[in-house]
Amino acid sequence: MSEAARGPLVLDLPFRGRWRTEMSPARRIPSHGTTLYGTSHAIDFVAVDAAGRSAPRSWRAALATEPPQAFVGFGAPVLAPIAGTVVAVHGGEEDHAARRSQLALVPYALGQAARARRGHHALAGNHVVLEPELGGPVILLAHLRRGSLRVAVGDRVRAGEVLGECGNSGNSTEPHVHVQVSDCRDWDRAKGVPLAFRLADGVRVPEEGEVVGQ
């Protein structure tokens, strides 16, 4: 049976607090504009404050780069969204400056091709990959904070267990958590698998711009 025929893999939200949904497959598939590296159904979450902001307003937000530490989500615990086995970790990528400014985004966009040439690790940044069952799909949680990983390959984890912290590593313009389900971790040939989350109103994919969590 194909992964699509099985239906989406149902996950818990991998964080606590309020997070805004970005790049949701509820809006379009492929959600990130590509099917490369098994990202067709990937989804992003950005932590926000009570006013819905990911970081305070400042002149740097309009004109320059910003330190990742200024963002609500930076350093927030990232939780296992499902019980399983850790099958891959990567933790050596730096947390680079964040960019909300259109001016600062221009040089970043020009460097996208170079990052892509470096491969999956350069795009995912620091990450953890879980396998919920032998031979099943794998779950990638990406853009974690350097030095924050709390698990190693072979560890068995429970749903809700802390894996690491939200960071701004890899292909990331501000601290956020990227979640995807793929049919394998051979990233050059991996295909995306549909996902859904247990939310307060049922199991579904959050809409783009929707704030989820508590």
PDB file of C-alpha atoms in Angstrom:
ATOM      1  CA  MET A   1       0.000   0.000   0.000  1.00  0.00           C
ATOM      2  CA  SER A   2       1.333   3.452  -0.898  1.00  0.00           C
ATOM      3  CA  GLU A   3       1.922   6.073   1.785  1.00  0.00           C
ATOM      4  CA  ALA A   4      -0.819   8.241   0.266  1.00  0.00           C
ATOM      5  CA  ALA A   5      -3.290   5.361   0.426  1.00  0.00           C
ATOM      6  CA  ARG A   6      -2.534   4.872   4.129  1.00  0.00           C
ATOM      7  CA  GLY A   7      -3.530   8.442   4.881  1.00  0.00           C
ATOM      8  CA  PRO A   8      -1.484  11.029   6.757  1.00  0.00           C
ATOM      9  CA  LEU A   9       0.843  10.190   9.599  1.00  0.00           C
ATOM     10  CA  VAL A  10      -0.748  11.754  12.683  1.00  0.00           C
ATOM     11  CA  LEU A  11       1.619  13.674  14.972  1.00  0.00           C
ATOM     12  CA  ASP A  12       1.489  15.688  18.164  1.00  0.00           C
ATOM     13  CA  LEU A  13       2.616  19.296  17.965  1.00  0.00           C
ATOM     14  CA  PRO A  14       6.384  19.355  18.609  1.00  0.00           C
ATOM     15  CA  PHE A  15       6.366  22.326  20.990  1.00  0.00           C
ATOM     16  CA  ARG A  16       4.566  24.137  23.794  1.00  0.00           C
ATOM     17  CA  GLY A  17       3.137  27.639  23.597  1.00  0.00           C
ATOM     18  CA  ARG A  18       1.781  29.647  20.673  1.00  0.00           C
ATOM     19  CA  TRP A  19       3.214  29.024  17.195  1.00  0.00           C
ATOM     20  CA  ARG A  20       2.156  30.440  13.822  1.00  0.00           C
ATOM     21  CA  THR A  21       1.858  28.019  10.927  1.00  0.00           C
ATOM     22  CA  GLU A  22       3.884  28.812   7.805  1.00  0.00           C
ATOM     23  CA  MET A  23       4.401  27.029   4.472  1.00  0.00           C
ATOM     24  CA  SER A  24       1.484  24.705   5.159  1.00  0.00           C
ATOM     25  CA  PRO A  25       0.477  21.852   2.847  1.00  0.00           C
ATOM     26  CA  ALA A  26      -3.098  22.895   3.663  1.00  0.00           C
ATOM     27  CA  ARG A  27      -2.483  25.797   1.272  1.00  0.00           C
ATOM     28  CA  ARG A  28      -0.523  24.078  -1.468  1.00  0.00           C
ATOM     29  CA  ILE A  29       1.491  20.960  -2.306  1.00  0.00           C
ATOM     30  CA  PRO A  30       4.443  21.012  -2.587  1.00  0.00           C
ATOM     31  CA  SER A  31       4.254  23.300   0.431  1.00  0.00           C
ATOM     32  CA  HIS A  32       7.791  24.656   0.042  1.00  0.00           C
ATOM     33  CA  GLY A  33       7.650  24.917  -3.739  1.00  0.00           C
ATOM     34  CA  THR A  34       9.707  21.771  -4.350  1.00  0.00           C
ATOM     35  CA  THR A  35       9.580  18.014  -3.895  1.00  0.00           C
ATOM     36  CA  LEU A  36      13.356  17.756  -3.354  1.00  0.00           C
ATOM     37  CA  TYR A  37      14.583  15.977  -0.212  1.00  0.00           C
ATOM     38  CA  GLY A  38      11.093  14.657   0.576  1.00  0.00           C
ATOM     39  CA  THR A  39       9.710  18.101   1.419  1.00  0.00           C
ATOM     40  CA  SER A  40       6.440  18.012  -0.515  1.00  0.00           C
ATOM     41  CA  HIS A  41       4.231  17.991   2.617  1.00  0.00           C
ATOM     42  CA  ALA A  42       6.593  19.814   4.998  1.00  0.00           C
ATOM     43  CA  ILE A  43       5.263  22.439   7.387  1.00  0.00           C
ATOM     44  CA  ASP A  44       6.906  25.242   9.390  1.00  0.00           C
ATOM     45  CA  PHE A  45       6.008  26.724  12.771  1.00  0.00           C
ATOM     46  CA  VAL A  46       7.188  30.093  14.153  1.00  0.00           C
ATOM     47  CA  ALA A  47       6.782  30.870  17.863  1.00  0.00           C
ATOM     48  CA  VAL A  48       4.870  34.091  18.558  1.00  0.00           C
ATOM     49  CA  ASP A  49       3.980  36.230  21.566  1.00  0.00           C
ATOM     50  CA  ALA A  50       0.473  37.220  22.706  1.00  0.00           C
ATOM     51  CA  ALA A  51       0.404  39.937  20.032  1.00  0.00           C
ATOM     52  CA  GLY A  52       1.295  37.452  17.303  1.00  0.00           C
ATOM     53  CA  ARG A  53       4.852  38.747  16.831  1.00  0.00           C
ATOM     54  CA  SER A  54       7.856  36.452  16.446  1.00  0.00           C
ATOM     55  CA  ALA A  55      10.157  39.193  17.811  1.00  0.00           C
ATOM     56  CA  PRO A  56       9.800  42.791  19.049  1.00  0.00           C
ATOM     57  CA  ARG A  57       9.568  45.581  16.523  1.00  0.00           C
ATOM     58  CA  SER A  58      12.871  47.373  15.942  1.00  0.00           C
ATOM     59  CA  TRP A  59      14.729  49.332  13.279  1.00  0.00           C
ATOM     60  CA  ARG A  60      16.739  46.200  12.508  1.00  0.00           C
ATOM     61  CA  ALA A  61      13.573  44.354  11.552  1.00  0.00           C
ATOM     62  CA  ALA A  62      13.063  46.868   8.741  1.00  0.00           C
ATOM     63  CA  LEU A  63      16.627  47.490   7.625  1.00  0.00           C
ATOM     64  CA  ALA A  64      19.106  44.844   8.737  1.00  0.00           C
ATOM     65  CA  THR A  65      19.747  41.388  10.139  1.00  0.00           C
ATOM     66  CA  GLU A  66      18.746  40.535  13.699  1.00  0.00           C
ATOM     67  CA  PRO A  67      20.280  38.282  16.364  1.00  0.00           C
ATOM     68  CA  PRO A  68      18.335  35.012  16.593  1.00  0.00           C
ATOM     69  CA  GLN A  69      18.242  35.416  20.385  1.00  0.00           C
ATOM     70  CA  ALA A  70      15.769  38.293  19.913  1.00  0.00           C
ATOM     71  CA  PHE A  71      13.074  35.879  18.697  1.00  0.00           C
ATOM     72  CA  VAL A  72      10.428  34.245  20.869  1.00  0.00           C
ATOM     73  CA  GLY A  73      11.157  30.769  19.567  1.00  0.00           C
ATOM     74  CA  PHE A  74      14.942  30.730  19.837  1.00  0.00           C
ATOM     75  CA  GLY A  75      15.891  28.157  22.457  1.00  0.00           C
ATOM     76  CA  ALA A  76      12.332  26.866  22.922  1.00  0.00           C
ATOM     77  CA  PRO A  77      12.161  23.089  23.531  1.00  0.00           C
ATOM     78  CA  VAL A  78      11.411  20.986  20.462  1.00  0.00           C
ATOM     79  CA  LEU A  79       9.505  17.820  21.363  1.00  0.00           C
ATOM     80  CA  ALA A  80       9.185  14.423  19.748  1.00  0.00           C
ATOM     81  CA  PRO A  81       5.837  14.474  17.898  1.00  0.00           C
ATOM     82  CA  ILE A  82       5.602  10.682  18.034  1.00  0.00           C
ATOM     83  CA  ALA A  83       7.265   7.784  19.845  1.00  0.00           C
ATOM     84  CA  GLY A  84      10.076   6.168  17.906  1.00  0.00           C
ATOM     85  CA  THR A  85      13.773   5.590  17.401  1.00  0.00           C
ATOM     86  CA  VAL A  86      16.310   8.290  16.606  1.00  0.00           C
ATOM     87  CA  VAL A  87      17.877   7.274  13.293  1.00  0.00           C
ATOM     88  CA  ALA A  88      19.877  10.409  12.457  1.00  0.00           C
ATOM     89  CA  VAL A  89      21.122  13.567  14.142  1.00  0.00           C
ATOM     90  CA  HIS A  90      23.164  16.514  12.935  1.00  0.00           C
ATOM     91  CA  GLY A  91      24.221  19.322  15.231  1.00  0.00           C
ATOM     92  CA  GLY A  92      27.220  21.169  13.805  1.00  0.00           C
ATOM     93  CA  GLU A  93      25.609  24.014  11.865  1.00  0.00           C
ATOM     94  CA  GLU A  94      25.785  27.566  13.218  1.00  0.00           C
ATOM     95  CA  ASP A  95      22.760  29.650  14.146  1.00  0.00           C
ATOM     96  CA  HIS A  96      23.046  32.565  11.746  1.00  0.00           C
ATOM     97  CA  ALA A  97      21.496  36.020  11.811  1.00  0.00           C
ATOM     98  CA  ALA A  98      17.748  36.287  11.274  1.00  0.00           C
ATOM     99  CA  ARG A  99      16.217  38.305   8.469  1.00  0.00           C
ATOM    100  CA  ARG A 100      12.798  39.945   8.480  1.00  0.00           C
ATOM    101  CA  SER A 101      14.012  42.915   6.436  1.00  0.00           C
ATOM    102  CA  GLN A 102      13.453  42.748   2.690  1.00  0.00           C
ATOM    103  CA  LEU A 103      16.854  44.413   2.260  1.00  0.00           C
ATOM    104  CA  ALA A 104      18.567  41.717   4.282  1.00  0.00           C
ATOM    105  CA  LEU A 105      16.707  38.975   2.448  1.00  0.00           C
ATOM    106  CA  VAL A 106      18.201  39.899  -0.939  1.00  0.00           C
ATOM    107  CA  PRO A 107      21.759  38.654  -0.314  1.00  0.00           C
ATOM    108  CA  TYR A 108      20.360  35.644   1.532  1.00  0.00           C
ATOM    109  CA  ALA A 109      18.251  34.692  -1.478  1.00  0.00           C
ATOM    110  CA  LEU A 110      21.273  35.052  -3.745  1.00  0.00           C
ATOM    111  CA  GLY A 111      23.098  32.488  -1.624  1.00  0.00           C
ATOM    112  CA  GLN A 112      20.333  29.890  -1.896  1.00  0.00           C
ATOM    113  CA  ALA A 113      21.952  28.015  -4.786  1.00  0.00           C
ATOM    114  CA  ALA A 114      25.225  27.685  -2.895  1.00  0.00           C
ATOM    115  CA  ARG A 115      23.418  26.261   0.144  1.00  0.00           C
ATOM    116  CA  ALA A 116      21.569  23.780  -2.047  1.00  0.00           C
ATOM    117  CA  ARG A 117      24.860  22.595  -3.561  1.00  0.00           C
ATOM    118  CA  ARG A 118      26.095  21.740  -0.070  1.00  0.00           C
ATOM    119  CA  GLY A 119      23.254  19.264   0.228  1.00  0.00           C
ATOM    120  CA  HIS A 120      20.587  18.317   2.719  1.00  0.00           C
ATOM    121  CA  HIS A 121      22.527  19.155   5.882  1.00  0.00           C
ATOM    122  CA  ALA A 122      23.140  22.719   4.737  1.00  0.00           C
ATOM    123  CA  LEU A 123      19.418  23.201   4.132  1.00  0.00           C
ATOM    124  CA  ALA A 124      18.017  21.352   7.164  1.00  0.00           C
ATOM    125  CA  GLY A 125      20.662  22.684   9.528  1.00  0.00           C
ATOM    126  CA  ASN A 126      20.776  20.947  12.891  1.00  0.00           C
ATOM    127  CA  HIS A 127      18.141  18.263  12.939  1.00  0.00           C
ATOM    128  CA  VAL A 128      16.784  15.005  14.352  1.00  0.00           C
ATOM    129  CA  VAL A 129      15.185  12.194  12.349  1.00  0.00           C
ATOM    130  CA  LEU A 130      12.780   9.741  14.011  1.00  0.00           C
ATOM    131  CA  GLU A 131      11.494   6.422  12.742  1.00  0.00           C
ATOM    132  CA  PRO A 132       8.222   5.388  14.402  1.00  0.00           C
ATOM    133  CA  GLU A 133       8.343   1.819  13.137  1.00  0.00           C
ATOM    134  CA  LEU A 134      10.826  -0.378  11.314  1.00  0.00           C
ATOM    135  CA  GLY A 135      10.637   0.318   7.609  1.00  0.00           C
ATOM    136  CA  GLY A 136       8.030   3.053   8.036  1.00  0.00           C
ATOM    137  CA  PRO A 137       8.227   6.735   7.137  1.00  0.00           C
ATOM    138  CA  VAL A 138      10.661   9.010   8.932  1.00  0.00           C
ATOM    139  CA  ILE A 139       9.989  12.347  10.630  1.00  0.00           C
ATOM    140  CA  LEU A 140      12.499  15.179  10.273  1.00  0.00           C
ATOM    141  CA  LEU A 141      12.597  18.128  12.699  1.00  0.00           C
ATOM    142  CA  ALA A 142      14.953  20.757  11.364  1.00  0.00           C
ATOM    143  CA  HIS A 143      16.627  24.141  12.026  1.00  0.00           C
ATOM    144  CA  LEU A 144      17.481  23.296  15.632  1.00  0.00           C
ATOM    145  CA  ARG A 145      19.833  25.307  17.827  1.00  0.00           C
ATOM    146  CA  ARG A 146      23.481  24.397  17.688  1.00  0.00           C
ATOM    147  CA  GLY A 147      24.583  22.492  20.782  1.00  0.00           C
ATOM    148  CA  SER A 148      21.022  21.804  21.939  1.00  0.00           C
ATOM    149  CA  LEU A 149      20.481  18.211  20.798  1.00  0.00           C
ATOM    150  CA  ARG A 150      19.610  15.889  23.685  1.00  0.00           C
ATOM    151  CA  VAL A 151      19.356  12.604  21.793  1.00  0.00           C
ATOM    152  CA  ALA A 152      21.685  10.307  19.865  1.00  0.00           C
ATOM    153  CA  VAL A 153      21.228   7.728  17.126  1.00  0.00           C
ATOM    154  CA  GLY A 154      19.623   4.601  18.551  1.00  0.00           C
ATOM    155  CA  ASP A 155      17.767   6.333  21.379  1.00  0.00           C
ATOM    156  CA  ARG A 156      14.133   5.397  21.884  1.00  0.00           C
ATOM    157  CA  VAL A 157      12.011   8.449  22.642  1.00  0.00           C
ATOM    158  CA  ARG A 158       8.466   8.981  23.864  1.00  0.00           C
ATOM    159  CA  ALA A 159       6.049  11.456  22.323  1.00  0.00           C
ATOM    160  CA  GLY A 160       6.609  14.774  24.086  1.00  0.00           C
ATOM    161  CA  GLU A 161      10.238  14.072  25.013  1.00  0.00           C
ATOM    162  CA  VAL A 162      12.621  16.990  24.421  1.00  0.00           C
ATOM    163  CA  LEU A 163      14.849  16.439  21.381  1.00  0.00           C
ATOM    164  CA  GLY A 164      16.597  19.802  21.303  1.00  0.00           C
ATOM    165  CA  GLU A 165      15.813  23.506  20.967  1.00  0.00           C
ATOM    166  CA  CYS A 166      14.467  25.723  18.216  1.00  0.00           C
ATOM    167  CA  GLY A 167      17.257  27.495  16.388  1.00  0.00           C
ATOM    168  CA  ASN A 168      18.081  29.318  13.182  1.00  0.00           C
ATOM    169  CA  SER A 169      20.419  26.893  11.454  1.00  0.00           C
ATOM    170  CA  GLY A 170      20.346  25.821   7.825  1.00  0.00           C
ATOM    171  CA  ASN A 171      17.991  27.387   5.284  1.00  0.00           C
ATOM    172  CA  SER A 172      16.126  29.551   7.797  1.00  0.00           C
ATOM    173  CA  THR A 173      15.371  33.275   7.809  1.00  0.00           C
ATOM    174  CA  GLU A 174      14.134  33.341  11.403  1.00  0.00           C
ATOM    175  CA  PRO A 175      13.991  30.780  14.239  1.00  0.00           C
ATOM    176  CA  HIS A 176      11.357  28.171  13.497  1.00  0.00           C
ATOM    177  CA  VAL A 177      10.676  24.436  13.493  1.00  0.00           C
ATOM    178  CA  HIS A 178      10.395  22.589  10.195  1.00  0.00           C
ATOM    179  CA  VAL A 179       8.544  19.260  10.280  1.00  0.00           C
ATOM    180  CA  GLN A 180       8.294  16.787   7.444  1.00  0.00           C
ATOM    181  CA  VAL A 181       7.441  13.143   6.951  1.00  0.00           C
ATOM    182  CA  SER A 182       9.294  11.303   4.204  1.00  0.00           C
ATOM    183  CA  ASP A 183       9.272   7.725   2.976  1.00  0.00           C
ATOM    184  CA  CYS A 184      12.994   7.249   3.665  1.00  0.00           C
ATOM    185  CA  ARG A 185      16.111   9.170   4.722  1.00  0.00           C
ATOM    186  CA  ASP A 186      17.968   8.732   1.469  1.00  0.00           C
ATOM    187  CA  TRP A 187      17.275  12.415   0.883  1.00  0.00           C
ATOM    188  CA  ASP A 188      18.269  12.439  -2.777  1.00  0.00           C
ATOM    189  CA  ARG A 189      15.368  10.105  -3.596  1.00  0.00           C
ATOM    190  CA  ALA A 190      13.014  10.608  -0.648  1.00  0.00           C
ATOM    191  CA  LYS A 191       9.349  11.356  -1.297  1.00  0.00           C
ATOM    192  CA  GLY A 192       7.124  13.358   0.996  1.00  0.00           C
ATOM    193  CA  VAL A 193       4.350  11.702   3.005  1.00  0.00           C
ATOM    194  CA  PRO A 194       1.171  13.524   4.127  1.00  0.00           C
ATOM    195  CA  LEU A 195       1.010  14.513   7.788  1.00  0.00           C
ATOM    196  CA  ALA A 196      -1.599  15.823  10.208  1.00  0.00           C
ATOM    197  CA  PHE A 197      -1.595  17.007  13.815  1.00  0.00           C
ATOM    198  CA  ARG A 198      -3.742  16.434  16.857  1.00  0.00           C
ATOM    199  CA  LEU A 199      -5.217  19.878  17.488  1.00  0.00           C
ATOM    200  CA  ALA A 200      -7.809  21.142  19.943  1.00  0.00           C
ATOM    201  CA  ASP A 201     -10.573  20.756  17.364  1.00  0.00           C
ATOM    202  CA  GLY A 202      -9.468  17.432  15.898  1.00  0.00           C
ATOM    203  CA  VAL A 203      -6.878  15.854  13.632  1.00  0.00           C
ATOM    204  CA  ARG A 204      -5.992  18.013  10.643  1.00  0.00           C
ATOM    205  CA  VAL A 205      -3.330  20.107   8.922  1.00  0.00           C
ATOM    206  CA  PRO A 206      -3.174  23.676  10.310  1.00  0.00           C
ATOM    207  CA  GLU A 207      -3.961  26.445   7.854  1.00  0.00           C
ATOM    208  CA  GLU A 208      -1.226  28.851   6.821  1.00  0.00           C
ATOM    209  CA  GLY A 209      -1.117  31.770   9.265  1.00  0.00           C
ATOM    210  CA  GLU A 210      -3.077  29.854  11.920  1.00  0.00           C
ATOM    211  CA  VAL A 211      -1.735  30.033  15.472  1.00  0.00           C
ATOM    212  CA  VAL A 212      -1.716  26.637  17.158  1.00  0.00           C
ATOM    213  CA  GLY A 213      -0.769  25.402  20.618  1.00  0.00           C
ATOM    214  CA  GLN A 214      -1.418  26.971  23.995  1.00  0.00           C
TER     215      GLN A 214
END
